[in-house]
mmCIF file of C-alpha atoms in Angstrom:
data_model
loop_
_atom_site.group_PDB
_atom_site.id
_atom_site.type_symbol
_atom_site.label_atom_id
_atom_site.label_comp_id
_atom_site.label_asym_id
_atom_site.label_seq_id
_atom_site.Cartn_x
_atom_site.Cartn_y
_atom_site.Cartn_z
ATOM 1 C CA UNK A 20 -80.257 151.221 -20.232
ATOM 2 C CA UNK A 21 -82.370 148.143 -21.929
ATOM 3 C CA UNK A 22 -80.723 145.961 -24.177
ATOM 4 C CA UNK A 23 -80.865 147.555 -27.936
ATOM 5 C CA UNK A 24 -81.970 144.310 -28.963
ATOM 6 C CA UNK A 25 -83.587 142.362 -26.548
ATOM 7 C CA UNK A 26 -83.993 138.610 -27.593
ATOM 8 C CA UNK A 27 -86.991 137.289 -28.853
ATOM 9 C CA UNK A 28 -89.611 135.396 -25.615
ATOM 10 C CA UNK A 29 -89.423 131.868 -25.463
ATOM 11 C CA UNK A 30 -93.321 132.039 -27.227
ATOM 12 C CA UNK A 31 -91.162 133.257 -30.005
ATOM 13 C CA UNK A 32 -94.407 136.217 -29.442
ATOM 14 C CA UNK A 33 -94.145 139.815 -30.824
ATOM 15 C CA UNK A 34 -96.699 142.572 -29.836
ATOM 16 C CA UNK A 35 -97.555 144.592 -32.953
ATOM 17 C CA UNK A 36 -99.552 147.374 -31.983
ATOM 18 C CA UNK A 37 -101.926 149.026 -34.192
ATOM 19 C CA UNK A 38 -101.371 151.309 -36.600
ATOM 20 C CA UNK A 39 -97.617 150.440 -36.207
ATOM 21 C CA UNK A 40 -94.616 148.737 -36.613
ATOM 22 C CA UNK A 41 -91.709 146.056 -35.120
ATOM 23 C CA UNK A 42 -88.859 145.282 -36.380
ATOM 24 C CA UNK A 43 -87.349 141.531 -36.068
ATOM 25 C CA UNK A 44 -83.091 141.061 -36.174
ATOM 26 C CA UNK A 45 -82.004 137.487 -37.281
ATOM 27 C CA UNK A 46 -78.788 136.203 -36.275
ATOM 28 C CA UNK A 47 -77.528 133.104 -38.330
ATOM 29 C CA UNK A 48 -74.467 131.082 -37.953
ATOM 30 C CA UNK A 49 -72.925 130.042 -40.728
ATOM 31 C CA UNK A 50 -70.291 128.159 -39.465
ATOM 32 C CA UNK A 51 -70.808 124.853 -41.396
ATOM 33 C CA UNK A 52 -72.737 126.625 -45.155
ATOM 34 C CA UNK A 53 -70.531 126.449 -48.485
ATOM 35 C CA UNK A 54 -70.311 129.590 -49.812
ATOM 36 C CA UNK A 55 -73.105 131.281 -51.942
ATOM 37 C CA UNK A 56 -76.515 132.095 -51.464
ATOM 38 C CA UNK A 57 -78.974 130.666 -49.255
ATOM 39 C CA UNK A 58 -82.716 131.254 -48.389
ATOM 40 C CA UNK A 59 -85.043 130.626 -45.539
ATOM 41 C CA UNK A 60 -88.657 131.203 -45.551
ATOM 42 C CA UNK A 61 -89.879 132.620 -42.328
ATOM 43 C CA UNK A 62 -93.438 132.590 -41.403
ATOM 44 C CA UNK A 63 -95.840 135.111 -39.181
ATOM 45 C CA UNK A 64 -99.170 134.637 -37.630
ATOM 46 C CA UNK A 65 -101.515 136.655 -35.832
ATOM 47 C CA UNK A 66 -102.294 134.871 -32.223
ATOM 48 C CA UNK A 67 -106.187 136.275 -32.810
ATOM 49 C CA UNK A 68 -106.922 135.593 -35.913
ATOM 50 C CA UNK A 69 -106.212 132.195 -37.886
ATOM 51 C CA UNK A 70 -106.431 133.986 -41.118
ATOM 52 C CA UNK A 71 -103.865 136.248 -40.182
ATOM 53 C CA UNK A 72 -100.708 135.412 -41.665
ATOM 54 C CA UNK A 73 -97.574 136.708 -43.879
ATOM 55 C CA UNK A 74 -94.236 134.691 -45.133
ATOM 56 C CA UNK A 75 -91.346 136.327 -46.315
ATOM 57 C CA UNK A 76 -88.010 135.255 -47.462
ATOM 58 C CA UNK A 77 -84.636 135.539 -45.630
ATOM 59 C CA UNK A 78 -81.603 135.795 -48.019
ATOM 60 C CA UNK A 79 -78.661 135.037 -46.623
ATOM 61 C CA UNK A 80 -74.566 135.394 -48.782
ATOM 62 C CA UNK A 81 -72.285 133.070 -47.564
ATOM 63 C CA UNK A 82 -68.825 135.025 -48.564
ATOM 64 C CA UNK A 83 -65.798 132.630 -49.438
ATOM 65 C CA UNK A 84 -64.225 134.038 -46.968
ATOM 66 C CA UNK A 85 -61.493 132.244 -44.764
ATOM 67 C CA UNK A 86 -61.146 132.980 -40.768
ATOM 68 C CA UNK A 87 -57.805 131.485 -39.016
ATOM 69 C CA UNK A 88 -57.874 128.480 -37.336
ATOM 70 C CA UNK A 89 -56.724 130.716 -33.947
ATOM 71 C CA UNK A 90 -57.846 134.318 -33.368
ATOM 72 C CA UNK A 91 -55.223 136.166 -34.318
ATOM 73 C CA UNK A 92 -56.801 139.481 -31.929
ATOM 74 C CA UNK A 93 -56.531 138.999 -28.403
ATOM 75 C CA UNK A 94 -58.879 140.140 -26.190
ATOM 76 C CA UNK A 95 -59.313 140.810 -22.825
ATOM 77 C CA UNK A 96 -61.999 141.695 -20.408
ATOM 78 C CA UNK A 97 -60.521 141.449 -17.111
ATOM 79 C CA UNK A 98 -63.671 139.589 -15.334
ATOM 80 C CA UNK A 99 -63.512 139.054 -12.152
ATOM 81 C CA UNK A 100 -66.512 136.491 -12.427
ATOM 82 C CA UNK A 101 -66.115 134.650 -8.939
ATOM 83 C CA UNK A 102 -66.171 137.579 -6.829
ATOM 84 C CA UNK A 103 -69.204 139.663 -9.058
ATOM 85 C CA UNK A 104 -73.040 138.920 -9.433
ATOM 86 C CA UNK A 105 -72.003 135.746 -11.876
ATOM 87 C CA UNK A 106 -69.779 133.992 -9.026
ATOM 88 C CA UNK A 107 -72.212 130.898 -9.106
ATOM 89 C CA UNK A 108 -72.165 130.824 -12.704
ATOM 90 C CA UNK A 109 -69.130 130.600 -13.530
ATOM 91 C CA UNK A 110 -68.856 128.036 -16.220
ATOM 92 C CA UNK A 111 -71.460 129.732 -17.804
ATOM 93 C CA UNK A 112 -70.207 132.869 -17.608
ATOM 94 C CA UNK A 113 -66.617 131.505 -19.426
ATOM 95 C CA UNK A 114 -68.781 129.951 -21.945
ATOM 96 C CA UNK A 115 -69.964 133.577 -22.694
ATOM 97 C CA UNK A 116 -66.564 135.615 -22.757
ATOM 98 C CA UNK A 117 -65.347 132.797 -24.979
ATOM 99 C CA UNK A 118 -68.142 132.928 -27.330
ATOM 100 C CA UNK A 119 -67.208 136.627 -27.977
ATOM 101 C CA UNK A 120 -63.777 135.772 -28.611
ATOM 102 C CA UNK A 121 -62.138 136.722 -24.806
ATOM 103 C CA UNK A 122 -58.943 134.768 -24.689
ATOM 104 C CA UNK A 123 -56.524 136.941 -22.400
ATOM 105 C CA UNK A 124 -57.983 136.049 -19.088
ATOM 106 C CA UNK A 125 -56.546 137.922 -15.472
ATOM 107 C CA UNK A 126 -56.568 135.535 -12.513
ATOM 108 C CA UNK A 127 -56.536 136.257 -9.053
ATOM 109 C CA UNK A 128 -55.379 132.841 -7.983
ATOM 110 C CA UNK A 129 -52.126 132.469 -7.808
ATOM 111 C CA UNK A 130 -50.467 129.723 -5.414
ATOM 112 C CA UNK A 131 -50.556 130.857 -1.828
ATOM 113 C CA UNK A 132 -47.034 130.175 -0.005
ATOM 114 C CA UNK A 133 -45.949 130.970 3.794
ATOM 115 C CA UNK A 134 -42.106 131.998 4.598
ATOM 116 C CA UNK A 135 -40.100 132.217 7.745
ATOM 117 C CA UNK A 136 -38.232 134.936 9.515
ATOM 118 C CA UNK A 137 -35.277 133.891 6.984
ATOM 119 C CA UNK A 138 -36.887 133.690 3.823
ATOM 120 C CA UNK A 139 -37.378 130.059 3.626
ATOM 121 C CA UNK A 140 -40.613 128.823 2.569
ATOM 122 C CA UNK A 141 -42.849 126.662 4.334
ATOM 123 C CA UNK A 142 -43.733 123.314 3.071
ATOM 124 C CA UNK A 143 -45.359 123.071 -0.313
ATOM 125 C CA UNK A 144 -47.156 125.830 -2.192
ATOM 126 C CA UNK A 145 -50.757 125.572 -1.944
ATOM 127 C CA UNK A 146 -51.801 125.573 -5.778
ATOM 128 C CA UNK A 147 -55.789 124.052 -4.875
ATOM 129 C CA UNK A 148 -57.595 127.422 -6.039
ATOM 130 C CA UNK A 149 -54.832 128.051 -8.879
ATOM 131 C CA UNK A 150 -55.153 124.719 -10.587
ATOM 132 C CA UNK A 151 -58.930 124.993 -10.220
ATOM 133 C CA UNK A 152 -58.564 128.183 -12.305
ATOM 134 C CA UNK A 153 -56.436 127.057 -14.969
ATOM 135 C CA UNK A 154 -58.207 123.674 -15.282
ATOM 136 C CA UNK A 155 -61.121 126.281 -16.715
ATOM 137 C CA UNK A 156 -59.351 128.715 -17.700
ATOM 138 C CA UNK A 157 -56.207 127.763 -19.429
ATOM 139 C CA UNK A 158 -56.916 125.812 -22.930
ATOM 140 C CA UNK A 159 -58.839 129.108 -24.237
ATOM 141 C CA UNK A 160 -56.083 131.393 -24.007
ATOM 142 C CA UNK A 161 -53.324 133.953 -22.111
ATOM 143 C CA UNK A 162 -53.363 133.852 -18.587
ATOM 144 C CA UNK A 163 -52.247 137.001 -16.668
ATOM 145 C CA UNK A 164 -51.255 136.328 -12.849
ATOM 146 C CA UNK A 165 -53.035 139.200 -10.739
ATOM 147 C CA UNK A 166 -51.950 139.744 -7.056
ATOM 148 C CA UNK A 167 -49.461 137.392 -6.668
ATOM 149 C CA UNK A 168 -47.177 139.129 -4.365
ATOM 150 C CA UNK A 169 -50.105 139.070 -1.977
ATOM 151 C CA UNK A 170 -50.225 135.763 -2.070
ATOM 152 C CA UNK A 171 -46.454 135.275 -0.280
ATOM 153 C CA UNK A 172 -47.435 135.721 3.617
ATOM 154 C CA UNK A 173 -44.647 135.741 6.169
ATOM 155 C CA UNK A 174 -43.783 137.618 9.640
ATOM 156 C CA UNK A 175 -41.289 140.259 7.255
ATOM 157 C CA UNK A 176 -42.811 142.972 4.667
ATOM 158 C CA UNK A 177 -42.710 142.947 1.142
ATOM 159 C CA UNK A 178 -39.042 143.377 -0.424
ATOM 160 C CA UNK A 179 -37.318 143.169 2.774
ATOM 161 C CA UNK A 180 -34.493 140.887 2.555
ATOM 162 C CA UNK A 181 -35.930 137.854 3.704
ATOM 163 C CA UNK A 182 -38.986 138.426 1.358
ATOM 164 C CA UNK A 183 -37.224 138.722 -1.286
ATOM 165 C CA UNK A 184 -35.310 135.451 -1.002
ATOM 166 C CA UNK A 185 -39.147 134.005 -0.618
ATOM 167 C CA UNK A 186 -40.228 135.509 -3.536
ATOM 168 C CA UNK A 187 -37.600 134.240 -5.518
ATOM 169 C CA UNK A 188 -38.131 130.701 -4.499
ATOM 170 C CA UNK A 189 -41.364 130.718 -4.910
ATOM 171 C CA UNK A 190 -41.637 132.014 -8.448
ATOM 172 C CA UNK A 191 -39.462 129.186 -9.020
ATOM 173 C CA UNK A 192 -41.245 126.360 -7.810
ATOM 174 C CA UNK A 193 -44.240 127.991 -9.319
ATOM 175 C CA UNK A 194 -42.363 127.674 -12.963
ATOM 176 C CA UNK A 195 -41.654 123.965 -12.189
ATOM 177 C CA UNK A 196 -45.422 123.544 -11.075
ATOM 178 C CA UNK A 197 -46.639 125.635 -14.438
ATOM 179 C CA UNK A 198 -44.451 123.096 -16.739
ATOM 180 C CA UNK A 199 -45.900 120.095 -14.914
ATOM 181 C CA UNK A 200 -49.160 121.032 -16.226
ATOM 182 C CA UNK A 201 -47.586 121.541 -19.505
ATOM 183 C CA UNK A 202 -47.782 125.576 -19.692
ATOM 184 C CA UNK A 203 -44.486 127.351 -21.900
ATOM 185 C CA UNK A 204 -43.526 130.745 -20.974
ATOM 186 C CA UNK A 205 -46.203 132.080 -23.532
ATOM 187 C CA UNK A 206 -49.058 130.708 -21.729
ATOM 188 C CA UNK A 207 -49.273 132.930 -18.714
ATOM 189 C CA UNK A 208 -47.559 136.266 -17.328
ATOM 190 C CA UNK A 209 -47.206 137.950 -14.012
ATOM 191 C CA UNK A 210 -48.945 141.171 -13.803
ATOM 192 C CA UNK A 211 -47.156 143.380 -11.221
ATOM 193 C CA UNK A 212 -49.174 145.900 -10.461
ATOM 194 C CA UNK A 213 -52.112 147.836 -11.983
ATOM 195 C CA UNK A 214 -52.017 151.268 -13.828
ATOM 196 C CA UNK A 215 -48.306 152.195 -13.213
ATOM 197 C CA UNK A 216 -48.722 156.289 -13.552
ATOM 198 C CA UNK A 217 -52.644 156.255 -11.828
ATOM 199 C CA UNK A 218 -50.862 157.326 -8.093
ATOM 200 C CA UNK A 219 -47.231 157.773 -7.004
ATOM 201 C CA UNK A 220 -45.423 154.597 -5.903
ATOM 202 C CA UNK A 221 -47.056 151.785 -8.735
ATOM 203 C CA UNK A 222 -44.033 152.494 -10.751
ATOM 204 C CA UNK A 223 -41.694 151.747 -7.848
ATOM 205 C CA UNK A 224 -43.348 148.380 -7.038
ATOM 206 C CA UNK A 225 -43.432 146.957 -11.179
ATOM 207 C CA UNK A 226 -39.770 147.754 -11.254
ATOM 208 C CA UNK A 227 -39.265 145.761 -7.769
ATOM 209 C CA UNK A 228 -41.482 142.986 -8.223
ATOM 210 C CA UNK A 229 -39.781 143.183 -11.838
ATOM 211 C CA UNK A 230 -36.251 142.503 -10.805
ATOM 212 C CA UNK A 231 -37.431 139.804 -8.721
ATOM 213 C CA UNK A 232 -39.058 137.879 -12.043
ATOM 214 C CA UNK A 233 -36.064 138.611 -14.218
ATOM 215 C CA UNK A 234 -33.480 137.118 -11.140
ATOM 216 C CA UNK A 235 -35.490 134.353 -10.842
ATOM 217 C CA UNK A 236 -35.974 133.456 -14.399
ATOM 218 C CA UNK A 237 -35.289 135.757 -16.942
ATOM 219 C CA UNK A 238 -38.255 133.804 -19.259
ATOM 220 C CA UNK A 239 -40.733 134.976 -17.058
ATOM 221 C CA UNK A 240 -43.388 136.538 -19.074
ATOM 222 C CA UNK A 241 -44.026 140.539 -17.224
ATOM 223 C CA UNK A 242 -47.042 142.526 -17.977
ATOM 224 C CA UNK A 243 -48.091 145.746 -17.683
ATOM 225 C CA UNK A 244 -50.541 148.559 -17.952
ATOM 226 C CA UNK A 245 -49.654 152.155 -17.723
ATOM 227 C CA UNK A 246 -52.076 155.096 -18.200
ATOM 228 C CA UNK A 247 -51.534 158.486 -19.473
ATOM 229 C CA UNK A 248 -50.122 159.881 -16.457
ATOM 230 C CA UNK A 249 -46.818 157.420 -16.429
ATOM 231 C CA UNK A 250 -44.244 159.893 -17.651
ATOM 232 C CA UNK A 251 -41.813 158.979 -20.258
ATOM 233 C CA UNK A 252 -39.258 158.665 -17.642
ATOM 234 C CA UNK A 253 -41.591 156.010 -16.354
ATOM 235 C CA UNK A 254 -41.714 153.868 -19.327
ATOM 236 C CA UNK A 255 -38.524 153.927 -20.223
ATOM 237 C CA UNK A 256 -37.680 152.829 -16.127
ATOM 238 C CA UNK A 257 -39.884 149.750 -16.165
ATOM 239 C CA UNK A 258 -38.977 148.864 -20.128
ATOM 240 C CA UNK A 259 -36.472 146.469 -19.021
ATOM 241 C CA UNK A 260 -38.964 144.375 -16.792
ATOM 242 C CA UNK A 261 -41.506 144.632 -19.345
ATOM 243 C CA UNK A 262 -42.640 141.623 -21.884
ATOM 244 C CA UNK A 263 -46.453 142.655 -23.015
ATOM 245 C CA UNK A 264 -47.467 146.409 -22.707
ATOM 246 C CA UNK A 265 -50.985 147.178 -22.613
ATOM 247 C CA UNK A 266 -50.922 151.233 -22.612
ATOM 248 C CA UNK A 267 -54.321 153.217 -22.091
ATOM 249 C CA UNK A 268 -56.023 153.853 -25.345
ATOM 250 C CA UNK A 269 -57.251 157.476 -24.806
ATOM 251 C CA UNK A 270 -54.381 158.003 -22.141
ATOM 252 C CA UNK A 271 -51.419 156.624 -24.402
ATOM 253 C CA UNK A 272 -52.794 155.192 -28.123
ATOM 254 C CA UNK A 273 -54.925 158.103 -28.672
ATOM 255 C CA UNK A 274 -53.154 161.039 -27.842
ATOM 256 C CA UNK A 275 -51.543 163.563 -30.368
ATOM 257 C CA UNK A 276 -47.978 163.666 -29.280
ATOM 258 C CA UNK A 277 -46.990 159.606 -30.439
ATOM 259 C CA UNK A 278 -43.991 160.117 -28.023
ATOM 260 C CA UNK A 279 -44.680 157.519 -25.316
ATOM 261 C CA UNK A 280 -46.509 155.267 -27.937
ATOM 262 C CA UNK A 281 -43.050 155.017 -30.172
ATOM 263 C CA UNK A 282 -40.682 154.436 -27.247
ATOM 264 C CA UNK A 283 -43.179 151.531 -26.758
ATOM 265 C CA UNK A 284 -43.017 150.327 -29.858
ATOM 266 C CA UNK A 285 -39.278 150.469 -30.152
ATOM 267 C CA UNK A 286 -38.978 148.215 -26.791
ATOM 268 C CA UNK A 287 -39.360 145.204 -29.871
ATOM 269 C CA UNK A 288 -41.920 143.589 -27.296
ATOM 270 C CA UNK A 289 -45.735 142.603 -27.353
ATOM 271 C CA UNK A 290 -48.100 145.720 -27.219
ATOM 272 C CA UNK A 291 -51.526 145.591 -26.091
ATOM 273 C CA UNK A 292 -54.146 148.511 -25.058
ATOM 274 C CA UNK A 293 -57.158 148.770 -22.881
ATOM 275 C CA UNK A 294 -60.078 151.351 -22.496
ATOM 276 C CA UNK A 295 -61.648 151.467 -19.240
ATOM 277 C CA UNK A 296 -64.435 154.697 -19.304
ATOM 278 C CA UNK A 297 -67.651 154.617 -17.113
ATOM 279 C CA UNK A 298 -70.767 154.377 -18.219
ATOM 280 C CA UNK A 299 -70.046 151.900 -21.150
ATOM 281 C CA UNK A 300 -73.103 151.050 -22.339
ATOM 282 C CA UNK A 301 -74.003 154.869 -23.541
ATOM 283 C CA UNK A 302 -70.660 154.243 -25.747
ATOM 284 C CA UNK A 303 -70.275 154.528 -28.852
ATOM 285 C CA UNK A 304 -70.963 151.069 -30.827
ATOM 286 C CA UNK A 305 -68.493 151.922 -33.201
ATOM 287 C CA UNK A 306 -65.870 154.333 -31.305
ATOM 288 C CA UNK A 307 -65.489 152.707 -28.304
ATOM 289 C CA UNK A 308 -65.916 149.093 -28.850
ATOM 290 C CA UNK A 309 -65.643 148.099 -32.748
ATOM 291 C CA UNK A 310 -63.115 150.846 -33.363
ATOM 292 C CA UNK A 311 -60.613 149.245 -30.955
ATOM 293 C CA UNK A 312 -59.703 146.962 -33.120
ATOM 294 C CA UNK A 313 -59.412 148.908 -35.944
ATOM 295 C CA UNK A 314 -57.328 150.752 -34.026
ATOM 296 C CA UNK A 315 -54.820 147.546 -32.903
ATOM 297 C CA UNK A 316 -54.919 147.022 -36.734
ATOM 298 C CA UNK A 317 -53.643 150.544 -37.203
ATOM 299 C CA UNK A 318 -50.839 150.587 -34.858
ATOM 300 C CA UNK A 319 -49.995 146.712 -35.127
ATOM 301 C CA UNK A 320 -50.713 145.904 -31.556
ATOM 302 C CA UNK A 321 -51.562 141.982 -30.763
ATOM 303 C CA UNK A 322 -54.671 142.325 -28.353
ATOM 304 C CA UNK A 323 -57.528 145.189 -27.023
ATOM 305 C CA UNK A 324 -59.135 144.995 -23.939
ATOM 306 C CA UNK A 325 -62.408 146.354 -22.096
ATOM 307 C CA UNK A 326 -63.206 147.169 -18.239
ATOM 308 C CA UNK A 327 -64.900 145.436 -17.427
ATOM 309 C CA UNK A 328 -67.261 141.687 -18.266
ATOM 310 C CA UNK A 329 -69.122 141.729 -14.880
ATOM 311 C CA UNK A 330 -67.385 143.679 -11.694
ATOM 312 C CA UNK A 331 -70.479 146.487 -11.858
ATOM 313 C CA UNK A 332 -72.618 146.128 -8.796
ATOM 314 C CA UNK A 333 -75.565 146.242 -10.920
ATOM 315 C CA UNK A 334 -77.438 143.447 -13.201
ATOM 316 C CA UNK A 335 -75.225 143.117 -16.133
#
C-alpha cells in the first residue's frame, strides 16, 4: 500500500497534469509561535514556462493551548529494531519512535548470567549488550525486560531447584546493577511471558517466573499482557504477580461483557492495552490507531500500544 501522503522530492517538484489537479499537505511546527494568527506566503512556478506562476497564502492559528512538560500517554510499539530491516539504523530508527511520542520501549537484552549444578552463579553478570541498550534507550521512557529467563544458562532446567536459587540471585544483582545506573523501580519491569491465554502453559510460567520476582524483591516492577482467551480464573491467578496490565483491546477492552476488564481495574494497579491485527496499514485511521487513545481516555488506562514499529519482513 503507498504512503497516503508521500513527502514532497527533494526538487520540492510536483507533476500537474493537464486538465487536472494535486493537492499539496503542509505540516508546520509550532513549537516555539505565541499564540494567534500567523501567515506564510507560499509560491508556485511552472518548470516550462517563466510566466507561469501563482502565490497563495497559508494561514496558520496558533491555539493558547498548553501541552505537559512529560507525555502523560504512554505508548508502546514493541520494535524489535536490531533484529528487523532497521538493525543498522538504529539510532535513527529511536529518533523516529520518539518523535511520535513511543516511550514504553521492550528490550531483549537483559544481562546474560551462567549457574552451576547448585544454583550458584558464575562470576559476574555480563551486562555489555544491556547497558548498550539502556544507554539509548533509557532517558526517553519505560523499559520492559523481554526474555530474561532465557538469559540464565546452566546444566539444570528452568524452575528446578537449583534454577531457581539462580534466578533469584541474579534478579538481585541485576537490581543493584539497575540502581548503579541510577534506575528506581518505575523505570523498567520484567515482562514474563507474552500473551498469557494465546496457548496452554503461558499462564503457568507468569505465575512461576512471578513468584520468583516477588521473593526476590517484592518492588520488582511485573508486566503483563493477556488476550481474550485468558479466562477469568486466569487473571485473577496471576493478579498477585502483576504490577502493569496491558489486556488486548478487541480481546479484553472491547468486548461487551466488562467482566475481565473490572476485575482488572479493581487489582488498584497500572493498566495498559495493546492491539496487534494484521494488515495494519488497511486500518482504520481513526478506529484503530487515533481511537486508541480515546479509548485509554475512556477507561482511564495510562498507556496504548501497537504491533508492531518494524518486525514485518517487508519495507516498512
Amino acid at each position: 500500500v503507498a504512503d497516503a501522503l508521500p513527502l514532497l522530492n527533494q526538487a520540492q517538484a510536483l507533476a500537474l497534469p493537464a486538465f487536472d489537479g494535486r493537492q499539496l499537505y503542509f505540516e508546520v511546527d509550532t513549537a516555539d509561535l505565541a499564540p494567534g494568527d500567523w501567515k506564510a506566503e507560499v509560491r508556485l512556478r511552472g518548470l516550462e514556462k517563466a510566466d507561469l506562476a501563482a502565490t497563495t497564502t497559508l494561514s496558520v492559528k496558533v491555539w493558547p493551548a498548553k501541552l505537559p512538560e512529560k507525555q502523560s500517554l504512554g505508548l508502546c510499539q514493541w520494535g524489535y529494531v536490531h533484529t528487523s530491516m532497521l538493525k543498522d539504523q538504529p539510532k535513527t530508527a529511536l529518533k523516529d519512535q520518539v518523535r511520535h511520542g513511543t516511550n514504553v520501549f521492550v528490550s531483549l537484552f537483559p544481562p546474560k548470567a551462567t549457574f552451576d549444578k547448585d544454583g550458584n552463579i558464575e562470576g559476574d553478570l555480563d551486562f555489555k549488550e544491556h547497558d548498550a541498550y539502556l544507554d539509548e534507550y533509557a532517558r526517553y521512557g519505560l523499559i520492559l525486560f523481554y526474555t530474561y529467563d532465557a538469559a540464565l544458562k546452566g546444566p539444570e532446567k528452568p524452575f528446578s531447584d537449583s534454577w531457581n536459587k539462580a534466578h533469584i540471585e541474579y534478579l538481585h544483582r541485576w537490581v543493584a546493577h539497575l540502581q548503579e545506573r541510577g534506575m528506581d523501580y518505575k523505570d523498567w519491569a520484567l515482562y514474563t511471558i507474552d500473551e498469557p491465554g494465546l496457548k496452554q502453559g503461558l499462564v503457568d510460567i507468569h505465575v512461576k517466573l512471578g513468584k520468583l520476582a516477588r521473593e526476590a524483591d517484592p518492588k520488582i516492577q511485573i508486566y503483563v499482557d493477556p488476550v481474550g482467551d485468558a479466562s477469568l480464573d486466569d487473571l485473577k491467578e496471576m493478579a498477585p504477580y502483576v504490577d502493569i496490565w496491558c489486556p488486548h483491546r478487541n480481546g479484553i477492552v472491547n468486548r461487551p461483557d466488562p467482566e475481565k476488564l473490572n476485575f482488572i481495574k479493581s487489582t488498584g494497579k497500572q493498566v495498559f492495552t495493546y492491539e496487534c491485527q494484521g494488515d495494519v496499514k488497511h486500518r482504520s485511521p481513526i478506529a484503530y490507531y487515533r481511537g486508541q487513545a480515546w479509548l485509554a481516555w475512556m477507561h482511564e488506562l495510562q498507556a496504548i500500544g501497537f504491533w508492531t514499529y518494524c518486525t514485518s519482513q517487508y519495507d516498512p
